[in-house]
XYZ file of N, CA and C in Angstrom:
780
model
N 0.857 -1.193 0.000
C 0.000 0.000 0.000
C 0.886 1.232 0.000
N 0.654 2.165 -0.910
C 1.470 3.365 -0.997
C 0.729 4.555 -0.436
N 1.437 5.703 -0.422
C 0.863 6.900 0.157
C -0.125 7.585 -0.768
N -0.392 8.846 -0.473
C -1.380 9.635 -1.187
C -0.952 9.894 -2.626
N -1.749 9.429 -3.580
C -1.422 9.653 -4.989
C -2.152 10.866 -5.538
N -3.033 11.460 -4.743
C -3.827 12.593 -5.208
C -3.199 13.908 -4.750
N -1.912 14.034 -4.925
C -1.227 15.248 -4.532
C -1.635 16.403 -5.454
N -1.962 17.533 -4.871
C -2.357 18.697 -5.664
C -1.137 19.531 -6.010
N -1.336 20.431 -6.980
C -0.263 21.358 -7.341
C 0.115 22.211 -6.135
N -0.892 22.630 -5.370
C -0.627 23.448 -4.174
C 0.236 22.683 -3.166
N -0.033 21.381 -3.019
C 0.783 20.560 -2.112
C 2.239 20.562 -2.555
N 2.458 20.393 -3.834
C 3.822 20.337 -4.359
C 4.521 21.675 -4.195
N 3.812 22.761 -4.460
C 4.403 24.095 -4.308
C 4.794 24.332 -2.851
N 3.890 23.986 -1.926
C 4.171 24.175 -0.498
C 5.346 23.317 -0.051
N 5.377 22.096 -0.547
C 6.457 21.178 -0.187
C 7.800 21.673 -0.714
N 7.817 22.107 -1.976
C 9.074 22.584 -2.562
C 9.568 23.844 -1.856
N 8.629 24.720 -1.480
C 9.017 25.927 -0.743
C 9.585 25.566 0.621
N 8.972 24.577 1.276
C 9.470 24.134 2.588
C 10.872 23.557 2.462
N 11.105 22.750 1.437
C 12.443 22.169 1.223
C 13.476 23.262 1.005
N 13.121 24.278 0.221
C 14.069 25.361 -0.056
C 14.389 26.136 1.218
N 13.368 26.424 2.016
C 13.608 27.184 3.255
C 14.431 26.370 4.249
N 14.128 25.081 4.340
C 14.908 24.231 5.246
C 16.373 24.207 4.837
N 16.621 24.141 3.527
C 18.003 24.052 3.044
C 18.807 25.313 3.334
N 18.112 26.447 3.532
C 18.815 27.706 3.796
C 18.668 28.172 5.242
N 18.001 27.386 6.074
C 17.701 27.826 7.439
C 18.966 28.121 8.234
N 19.961 27.246 8.129
C 21.178 27.448 8.923
C 21.931 28.693 8.483
N 21.995 28.928 7.169
C 22.699 30.131 6.704
C 21.940 31.388 7.107
N 20.591 31.332 7.086
C 19.809 32.490 7.524
C 19.983 32.744 9.012
N 20.069 31.673 9.796
C 20.290 31.833 11.231
C 21.686 32.398 11.500
N 22.672 31.946 10.726
C 24.029 32.479 10.857
C 24.052 33.977 10.576
N 23.301 34.401 9.574
C 23.235 35.827 9.231
C 22.575 36.623 10.361
N 21.497 36.096 10.937
C 20.864 36.769 12.077
C 21.812 36.851 13.270
N 22.579 35.771 13.476
C 23.573 35.760 14.550
C 24.575 36.893 14.353
N 25.061 37.041 13.134
C 26.028 38.098 12.822
C 25.403 39.478 13.028
N 24.167 39.652 12.554
C 23.498 40.940 12.718
C 23.340 41.297 14.195
N 22.953 40.302 15.000
C 22.777 40.551 16.430
C 24.104 40.886 17.092
N 25.141 40.106 16.793
C 26.464 40.385 17.366
C 26.942 41.777 16.987
N 26.781 42.131 15.701
C 27.233 43.449 15.242
C 26.459 44.567 15.925
N 25.138 44.390 16.051
C 24.313 45.431 16.666
C 24.640 45.592 18.150
N 24.834 44.483 18.857
C 25.164 44.556 20.281
C 26.558 45.153 20.492
N 27.488 44.790 19.612
C 28.840 45.366 19.700
C 28.786 46.879 19.447
N 28.017 47.286 18.440
C 27.891 48.717 18.142
C 27.271 49.466 19.319
N 26.299 48.831 19.972
C 25.663 49.470 21.133
C 26.652 49.616 22.286
N 27.424 48.562 22.541
C 28.381 48.597 23.661
C 29.496 49.616 23.436
N 29.896 49.778 22.186
C 31.054 50.632 21.888
C 30.647 52.017 21.393
N 29.341 52.324 21.437
C 28.877 53.627 20.964
C 29.504 54.751 21.800
N 29.972 55.773 21.098
C 30.572 56.932 21.754
C 29.967 58.202 21.182
N 29.784 59.204 22.060
C 29.275 60.511 21.631
C 29.829 61.558 22.592
N 30.764 62.380 22.115
C 31.391 63.376 23.004
C 30.410 64.426 23.517
N 29.259 64.534 22.912
C 28.271 65.531 23.329
C 27.384 65.041 24.473
N 27.559 63.768 24.849
C 26.729 63.202 25.913
C 27.523 63.064 27.202
N 26.838 63.251 28.314
C 27.440 62.976 29.617
C 27.583 61.467 29.785
N 28.283 61.053 30.844
C 28.413 59.610 31.097
C 27.042 58.965 31.256
N 26.151 59.660 31.980
C 24.810 59.116 32.171
C 24.052 59.064 30.842
N 24.180 60.114 30.059
C 23.505 60.163 28.763
C 24.031 59.103 27.812
N 25.361 58.885 27.850
C 25.951 57.856 26.999
C 25.454 56.472 27.401
N 25.392 56.243 28.719
C 24.886 54.950 29.190
C 23.451 54.715 28.741
N 22.638 55.785 28.818
C 21.249 55.667 28.373
C 21.171 55.368 26.876
N 22.019 56.019 26.102
C 22.018 55.808 24.656
C 22.456 54.381 24.309
N 23.463 53.879 25.019
C 23.917 52.512 24.769
C 22.809 51.505 25.093
N 22.094 51.756 26.190
C 20.985 50.863 26.538
C 19.862 50.948 25.505
N 19.619 52.151 24.980
C 18.604 52.318 23.949
C 18.978 51.542 22.688
N 20.249 51.609 22.290
C 20.694 50.893 21.094
C 20.650 49.380 21.304
N 20.984 48.968 22.515
C 20.916 47.544 22.836
C 19.480 47.042 22.755
N 18.554 47.814 23.323
C 17.149 47.426 23.280
C 16.629 47.399 21.849
N 17.095 48.338 21.039
C 16.669 48.374 19.641
C 17.123 47.108 18.912
N 18.354 46.681 19.205
C 18.850 45.438 18.593
C 17.999 44.256 19.021
N 17.674 44.199 20.310
C 16.828 43.113 20.817
C 15.464 43.123 20.125
N 14.860 44.326 20.047
C 13.513 44.447 19.510
C 13.462 44.172 18.009
N 14.564 44.452 17.314
C 14.583 44.272 15.864
C 14.896 42.838 15.461
N 15.905 42.256 16.093
C 16.399 40.952 15.643
C 15.748 39.798 16.398
N 15.392 40.026 17.663
C 14.751 38.960 18.439
C 13.531 38.370 17.755
N 12.574 39.196 17.276
C 11.399 38.637 16.586
C 11.751 37.883 15.302
N 12.811 38.316 14.614
C 13.215 37.610 13.395
C 13.720 36.202 13.713
N 14.401 36.073 14.854
C 14.880 34.760 15.279
C 13.692 33.844 15.589
N 12.706 34.385 16.295
C 11.504 33.607 16.624
C 10.745 33.207 15.364
N 10.679 34.141 14.419
C 9.984 33.850 13.171
C 10.673 32.728 12.403
N 12.000 32.774 12.357
C 12.755 31.728 11.672
C 12.549 30.384 12.347
N 12.580 30.368 13.668
C 12.370 29.125 14.409
C 10.998 28.531 14.104
N 9.964 29.361 14.138
C 8.606 28.876 13.864
C 8.493 28.374 12.427
N 9.138 29.070 11.507
C 9.078 28.673 10.110
C 9.759 27.325 9.880
N 10.903 27.122 10.513
C 11.621 25.856 10.371
C 10.781 24.701 10.906
N 10.144 24.901 12.055
C 9.294 23.851 12.616
C 8.095 23.571 11.705
N 7.483 24.636 11.164
C 6.360 24.447 10.263
C 6.767 23.710 8.990
N 7.926 24.070 8.447
C 8.405 23.401 7.235
C 8.750 21.940 7.522
N 9.318 21.679 8.694
C 9.626 20.290 9.056
C 8.340 19.467 9.147
N 7.277 20.060 9.689
C 5.992 19.353 9.755
C 5.466 19.036 8.355
N 5.605 19.995 7.433
C 5.173 19.784 6.052
C 5.914 18.607 5.423
N 7.211 18.545 5.647
C 8.018 17.490 5.041
C 7.805 16.150 5.728
N 7.526 16.161 7.021
C 7.172 14.907 7.710
C 5.882 14.332 7.134
N 4.921 15.210 6.895
C 3.646 14.734 6.320
C 3.868 14.170 4.929
N 4.731 14.798 4.157
C 5.041 14.278 2.817
C 5.625 12.867 2.923
N 6.595 12.711 3.831
C 7.208 11.393 3.998
C 6.187 10.370 4.467
N 5.312 10.779 5.370
C 4.290 9.856 5.876
C 3.336 9.432 4.764
N 2.963 10.381 3.918
C 2.069 10.051 2.797
C 2.762 9.167 1.764
N 4.045 9.426 1.511
C 4.773 8.696 0.469
C 5.221 7.312 0.911
N 5.449 7.146 2.203
C 6.000 5.886 2.712
C 5.015 4.741 2.517
N 5.476 3.583 1.994
C 4.588 2.410 1.893
C 4.102 2.003 3.286
N 2.959 1.359 3.319
C 2.374 0.958 4.599
C 1.819 -0.461 4.495
N 1.683 -1.079 5.640
C 1.002 -2.374 5.693
C -0.479 -2.116 5.478
N -1.063 -2.777 4.477
C -2.485 -2.591 4.218
C -3.339 -3.187 5.323
N -4.568 -2.696 5.443
C -5.442 -3.205 6.507
C -6.335 -4.351 6.034
N -6.122 -4.817 4.783
C -6.890 -5.965 4.317
C -6.212 -7.253 4.788
N -6.974 -8.314 4.830
C -6.487 -9.581 5.393
C -5.277 -10.123 4.637
N -5.295 -10.012 3.317
C -4.187 -10.548 2.518
C -2.882 -9.833 2.834
N -2.933 -8.502 2.898
C -1.727 -7.720 3.200
C -1.229 -8.004 4.606
N -2.143 -8.045 5.559
C -1.743 -8.319 6.944
C -1.085 -9.690 7.064
N -1.647 -10.677 6.395
C -1.079 -12.025 6.472
C 0.313 -12.068 5.834
N 0.451 -11.415 4.676
C 1.740 -11.411 3.990
C 2.822 -10.748 4.837
N 2.481 -9.639 5.488
C 3.473 -8.936 6.303
C 3.720 -9.655 7.629
N 2.703 -10.337 8.137
C 2.916 -11.126 9.354
C 3.893 -12.263 9.088
N 3.765 -12.895 7.925
C 4.714 -13.944 7.534
C 6.119 -13.361 7.421
N 6.223 -12.146 6.868
C 7.530 -11.487 6.755
C 8.101 -11.211 8.138
N 7.237 -10.761 9.077
C 7.712 -10.515 10.444
C 8.150 -11.811 11.110
N 7.478 -12.903 10.860
C 7.882 -14.187 11.433
C 9.295 -14.558 10.963
N 9.601 -14.282 9.700
C 10.952 -14.562 9.193
C 11.975 -13.679 9.903
N 11.644 -12.424 10.074
C 12.559 -11.491 10.745
C 12.760 -11.900 12.200
N 11.662 -12.176 12.882
C 11.748 -12.518 14.304
C 12.562 -13.792 14.520
N 12.417 -14.758 13.620
C 13.190 -15.996 13.732
C 14.689 -15.683 13.688
N 15.082 -14.784 12.809
C 16.499 -14.418 12.728
C 16.949 -13.644 13.963
N 16.106 -12.724 14.428
C 16.453 -11.962 15.629
C 16.645 -12.896 16.822
N 15.742 -13.825 16.974
C 15.811 -14.728 18.122
C 16.953 -15.727 18.003
N 17.490 -15.870 16.781
C 18.678 -16.699 16.587
C 19.957 -15.910 16.825
N 19.797 -14.593 17.099
C 20.964 -13.770 17.404
C 21.473 -12.915 16.268
N 20.788 -12.910 15.125
C 21.235 -12.088 13.998
C 20.984 -10.614 14.315
N 21.976 -9.747 14.095
C 21.800 -8.311 14.396
C 20.735 -7.667 13.518
N 19.983 -6.748 14.092
C 18.952 -6.040 13.353
C 19.544 -5.287 12.161
N 20.730 -4.678 12.348
C 21.360 -3.959 11.245
C 21.597 -4.871 10.045
N 22.034 -6.086 10.317
C 22.298 -7.041 9.239
C 20.998 -7.438 8.540
N 19.950 -7.613 9.315
C 18.660 -7.981 8.740
C 18.146 -6.864 7.838
N 18.266 -5.632 8.309
C 17.766 -4.502 7.537
C 18.529 -4.311 6.230
N 19.802 -4.665 6.228
C 20.629 -4.460 5.033
C 20.054 -5.175 3.815
N 19.471 -6.340 4.051
C 18.937 -7.130 2.929
C 17.426 -7.315 3.013
N 16.765 -6.562 3.868
C 15.321 -6.736 4.059
C 14.544 -6.434 2.780
N 13.524 -7.239 2.522
C 12.607 -6.961 1.424
C 11.671 -5.831 1.842
N 10.877 -5.375 0.900
C 9.885 -4.335 1.210
C 8.951 -4.797 2.321
N 8.443 -6.030 2.190
C 7.516 -6.550 3.201
C 8.200 -6.693 4.555
N 9.447 -7.138 4.546
C 10.163 -7.301 5.812
C 10.433 -5.952 6.471
N 10.812 -4.957 5.686
C 11.058 -3.625 6.255
C 9.787 -3.055 6.874
N 8.664 -3.208 6.179
C 7.401 -2.724 6.721
C 6.973 -3.523 7.945
N 7.245 -4.818 7.927
C 6.908 -5.660 9.078
C 7.735 -5.259 10.294
N 9.009 -4.948 10.073
C 9.860 -4.492 11.178
C 9.307 -3.189 11.750
N 8.903 -2.286 10.873
C 8.340 -1.013 11.331
C 7.065 -1.238 12.150
N 6.281 -2.213 11.725
C 4.984 -2.459 12.375
C 5.123 -3.173 13.711
N 5.986 -4.210 13.764
C 5.986 -5.089 14.940
C 7.274 -5.083 15.767
N 8.359 -4.589 15.225
C 9.615 -4.630 15.985
C 9.579 -3.789 17.259
N 8.961 -2.599 17.267
C 8.959 -1.830 18.521
C 8.379 -2.596 19.708
N 7.242 -3.287 19.484
C 6.644 -4.058 20.582
C 7.535 -5.232 20.963
N 8.150 -5.879 19.974
C 9.049 -6.998 20.257
C 10.253 -6.517 21.062
N 10.842 -5.377 20.665
C 11.990 -4.830 21.385
C 11.603 -4.422 22.806
N 10.403 -3.887 22.960
C 9.927 -3.501 24.291
C 9.839 -4.730 25.191
N 9.287 -5.821 24.637
C 9.177 -7.058 25.417
C 10.554 -7.604 25.781
N 11.504 -7.556 24.828
C 12.851 -8.030 25.106
C 13.525 -7.192 26.188
N 13.321 -5.873 26.112
C 13.907 -4.969 27.101
C 13.326 -5.232 28.488
N 12.020 -5.410 28.530
C 11.364 -5.682 29.816
C 11.855 -6.995 30.406
N 11.955 -8.013 29.574
C 12.405 -9.319 30.040
C 13.833 -9.242 30.581
N 14.705 -8.511 29.860
C 16.091 -8.366 30.322
C 16.150 -7.623 31.643
N 15.276 -6.618 31.799
C 15.267 -5.841 33.043
C 14.813 -6.695 34.220
N 13.926 -7.654 33.970
C 13.436 -8.508 35.047
C 14.443 -9.581 35.446
N 15.397 -9.865 34.565
C 16.375 -10.925 34.844
C 17.795 -10.394 34.685
N 17.976 -9.143 35.076
C 19.262 -8.487 34.827
C 20.194 -8.390 36.007
N 20.057 -9.265 36.984
C 20.982 -9.240 38.111
C 20.904 -7.928 38.866
N 22.027 -7.200 38.945
C 22.064 -5.948 39.688
C 21.144 -4.899 39.091
N 20.883 -5.020 37.779
C 20.027 -4.027 37.126
C 18.577 -4.491 37.038
N 18.231 -5.592 37.711
C 16.879 -6.128 37.644
C 15.868 -5.069 38.071
N 14.794 -4.967 37.295
C 13.727 -4.032 37.619
C 13.928 -2.647 37.064
N 15.118 -2.344 36.526
C 15.389 -1.007 35.994
C 14.945 -0.941 34.535
N 13.655 -1.029 34.348
C 13.103 -1.065 32.992
C 12.752 0.329 32.503
N 13.109 0.607 31.257
C 12.602 1.797 30.574
C 12.404 1.407 29.117
N 11.330 1.880 28.506
C 11.031 1.476 27.126
C 12.182 1.823 26.180
N 12.437 1.005 25.197
C 13.531 1.276 24.270
C 13.208 2.457 23.360
N 14.244 3.186 22.986
C 14.101 4.275 22.023
C 14.256 3.679 20.620
N 13.194 3.709 19.849
C 13.229 3.104 18.508
C 13.367 4.158 17.401
N 13.731 5.381 17.777
C 13.840 6.452 16.776
C 14.853 6.103 15.697
N 16.027 5.647 16.119
C 17.059 5.285 15.158
C 16.634 4.126 14.280
N 15.897 3.178 14.844
C 15.392 2.054 14.066
C 14.455 2.546 12.971
N 13.566 3.477 13.305
C 12.651 4.017 12.300
C 13.424 4.702 11.167
N 14.506 5.386 11.513
C 15.320 6.030 10.475
C 15.952 4.975 9.564
N 16.471 3.914 10.164
C 17.112 2.868 9.355
C 16.104 2.141 8.471
N 14.906 1.955 8.986
C 13.851 1.349 8.167
C 13.527 2.270 6.991
N 13.418 3.556 7.266
C 13.164 4.505 6.185
C 14.283 4.481 5.150
N 15.511 4.365 5.609
C 16.637 4.291 4.670
C 16.503 3.072 3.759
N 16.099 1.953 4.343
C 15.948 0.733 3.546
C 14.786 0.880 2.563
N 13.671 1.440 3.016
C 12.534 1.647 2.128
C 12.882 2.604 0.999
N 13.663 3.647 1.317
C 14.088 4.595 0.286
C 14.946 3.895 -0.759
N 15.833 3.006 -0.296
C 16.699 2.271 -1.225
C 15.893 1.325 -2.109
N 14.856 0.714 -1.547
C 14.029 -0.229 -2.301
C 13.107 0.502 -3.276
N 12.446 1.543 -2.794
C 11.398 2.192 -3.579
C 11.943 3.247 -4.541
N 12.950 4.008 -4.100
C 13.470 5.092 -4.925
C 12.418 6.167 -5.161
N 12.595 6.967 -6.206
C 11.597 7.945 -6.628
C 11.122 8.877 -5.546
N 9.801 9.090 -5.520
C 9.213 10.034 -4.571
C 9.349 9.567 -3.127
N 9.338 8.269 -2.905
C 9.516 7.764 -1.540
C 10.887 8.170 -1.014
N 11.917 7.933 -1.807
C 13.271 8.295 -1.395
C 13.412 9.796 -1.220
N 12.825 10.572 -2.128
C 12.922 12.030 -2.042
C 12.226 12.556 -0.795
N 11.050 12.016 -0.496
C 10.296 12.463 0.671
C 11.020 12.116 1.970
N 11.537 10.904 2.043
C 12.260 10.482 3.245
C 13.515 11.323 3.443
N 14.237 11.589 2.350
C 15.449 12.404 2.445
C 15.123 13.825 2.896
N 14.041 14.396 2.362
C 13.659 15.759 2.728
C 13.245 15.839 4.192
N 12.476 14.859 4.646
C 12.056 14.845 6.049
C 13.243 14.667 6.971
N 14.193 13.824 6.578
C 15.394 13.610 7.393
C 16.219 14.896 7.493
N 16.392 15.557 6.362
C 17.146 16.820 6.384
C 16.481 17.827 7.313
N 15.152 17.875 7.262
C 14.424 18.805 8.128
C 14.639 18.471 9.595
N 14.608 17.181 9.944
C 14.840 16.778 11.337
C 16.238 17.194 11.794
N 17.216 17.012 10.923
C 18.596 17.371 11.262
C 18.716 18.881 11.442
N 18.090 19.638 10.550
C 18.156 21.100 10.649
C 17.477 21.586 11.925
N 16.292 21.070 12.216
C 15.587 21.475 13.443
C 16.447 21.189 14.673
N 17.015 19.984 14.720
C 17.843 19.607 15.880
C 19.050 20.524 16.022
N 19.677 20.873 14.900
C 20.856 21.724 14.955
C 20.556 23.179 15.203
N 19.391 23.624 14.752
C 19.018 25.032 14.895
C 18.618 25.370 16.334
N 17.961 24.445 17.023
C 17.398 24.753 18.336
C 18.428 25.291 19.351
N 19.606 24.654 19.514
C 20.570 25.205 20.483
C 21.048 26.609 20.110
N 21.192 26.884 18.815
C 21.619 28.209 18.382
C 20.520 29.229 18.645
N 19.270 28.840 18.393
C 18.149 29.735 18.663
C 18.086 30.077 20.149
N 18.254 29.087 21.010
C 18.230 29.355 22.456
C 19.349 30.312 22.840
N 20.528 30.103 22.243
C 21.664 30.985 22.497
C 21.339 32.422 22.079
N 20.790 32.585 20.881
C 20.473 33.922 20.383
C 19.315 34.542 21.152
N 18.348 33.726 21.546
C 17.243 34.231 22.368
C 17.772 34.839 23.659
N 18.713 34.137 24.270
C 19.290 34.626 25.526
C 20.017 35.945 25.303
N 20.816 36.004 24.241
C 21.519 37.250 23.925
C 20.540 38.375 23.608
N 19.513 38.053 22.812
C 18.537 39.067 22.421
C 17.740 39.589 23.608
N 17.634 38.761 24.651
C 16.930 39.179 25.864
C 17.855 39.894 26.841
N 19.117 40.067 26.456
C 20.063 40.781 27.305
C 20.841 39.901 28.253
N 20.742 38.577 28.090
C 21.449 37.667 28.976
C 22.813 37.260 28.442
N 23.463 36.363 29.176
C 24.763 35.830 28.789
C 24.595 34.387 28.326
N 25.315 34.013 27.264
C 25.227 32.657 26.747
C 26.561 32.259 26.149
N 26.855 30.962 26.208
C 28.124 30.420 25.737
C 27.996 30.033 24.265
N 28.614 30.809 23.394
C 28.515 30.557 21.950
C 29.138 29.219 21.574
N 30.299 28.909 22.154
C 30.963 27.645 21.831
C 30.131 26.464 22.295
N 29.575 26.567 23.498
C 28.724 25.488 24.007
C 27.505 25.270 23.118
N 26.908 26.362 22.656
C 25.747 26.252 21.770
C 26.134 25.611 20.443
N 27.300 25.982 19.918
C 27.756 25.414 18.638
C 28.021 23.918 18.768
N 28.625 23.507 19.871
C 28.895 22.086 20.086
C 27.598 21.297 20.257
N 26.673 21.853 21.035
C 25.386 21.172 21.219
C 24.657 21.047 19.886
N 24.708 22.113 19.075
C 24.078 22.081 17.757
C 24.668 20.960 16.903
N 25.987 20.844 16.908
C 26.665 19.817 16.113
C 26.239 18.408 16.540
N 26.239 18.163 17.842
C 25.935 16.813 18.314
C 24.444 16.485 18.179
N 23.583 17.469 18.364
C 22.151 17.222 18.187
C 21.833 16.901 16.728
N 22.492 17.598 15.804
C 22.280 17.320 14.385
C 22.774 15.921 14.035
N 23.933 15.545 14.569
C 24.446 14.189 14.342
C 23.462 13.139 14.854
N 22.941 13.384 16.038
C 22.009 12.440 16.659
C 20.739 12.297 15.818
N 20.271 13.413 15.243
C 19.045 13.385 14.443
C 19.228 12.648 13.128
N 20.476 12.496 12.688
C 20.751 11.798 11.427
C 21.074 10.322 11.638
N 21.324 9.926 12.886
C 21.848 8.588 13.153
C 20.780 7.514 12.987
N 21.195 6.399 12.415
C 20.321 5.244 12.294
C 20.473 4.297 13.469
N 19.925 3.118 13.300
C 19.931 2.130 14.380
C 21.308 1.503 14.560
N 21.683 1.298 15.812
C 22.898 0.557 16.143
C 22.522 -0.563 17.098
N 22.955 -1.772 16.766
C 22.675 -2.890 17.659
C 23.411 -2.702 18.981
N 22.765 -3.048 20.103
C 23.436 -2.939 21.393
C 24.580 -3.942 21.508
N 25.546 -3.597 22.338
C 26.606 -4.556 22.639
C 26.017 -5.700 23.452
N 26.806 -6.758 23.620
C 26.311 -7.917 24.383
C 25.941 -7.512 25.795
N 26.774 -6.668 26.422
C 26.491 -6.230 27.787
C 25.225 -5.384 27.834
N 25.079 -4.484 26.867
C 23.891 -3.638 26.828
C 22.646 -4.472 26.575
N 22.745 -5.458 25.712
C 21.603 -6.316 25.444
C 21.183 -7.067 26.696
N 22.156 -7.500 27.462
C 21.869 -8.214 28.712
C 21.111 -7.321 29.689
N 21.451 -6.013 29.638
C 20.790 -5.072 30.534
C 19.546 -4.430 29.922
N 19.194 -4.886 28.716
C 17.976 -4.409 28.093
C 18.096 -3.039 27.481
N 19.304 -2.633 27.066
C 19.503 -1.318 26.491
C 19.563 -1.401 24.970
N 19.124 -0.331 24.297
C 19.226 -0.251 22.849
C 19.784 1.103 22.470
N 20.224 1.226 21.217
C 20.705 2.496 20.683
C 19.678 3.097 19.730
N 18.433 2.849 19.931
C 17.414 3.391 19.040
C 17.272 2.591 17.795
């Protein structure tokens, strides 16, 4: 079963505009960062020999407030736009992505595919290896049933984990969903691959933009913020948003842990 085939011209225009804005979001944020830094620096270093010390201080505060009032809303607008565009691209990927049909024949076919996958998992074959050669039906079956299977495995390990017994928390399957999408994109190609790639790029951009936005928000509000710390957090959050599934080590598996 495939996604929505009745895409309108308006849908395509909105989607293409969202992709273009997402692709330039980081450079636009960098430009706003520069504008804010320049404006705040100009305010701090403003000099006027005709003003008293008190008058100069008032003028510097006025210029600082003007920078906050001018650039702060632009940062918020960019943040809201990036989130809105990411939602548009997520919906595109959701519509384009193949799905398990709700008819009996489709459900039975995908259940058989899941039985093949589960047999390999229970024999110790890594999920990454299974996904590398998964068929369309197997990839969809993994998407449909693997989260519950992994949850059960995690719970069971937590109940029989020695010192860690009882320390159960549901597994994070985000990375698994990304890897499944990668496999489906490789199998299907075309619009499915394009939609998945666009949605992934949007997720990475949103993750990377957020720490910088918080940093600039703090500066725009007159506070202090660590630019290097924000840049590092942005880098690692973007990496995390792009990462696929990694099989747990033997020790982690024993303790019921997963890498998404």
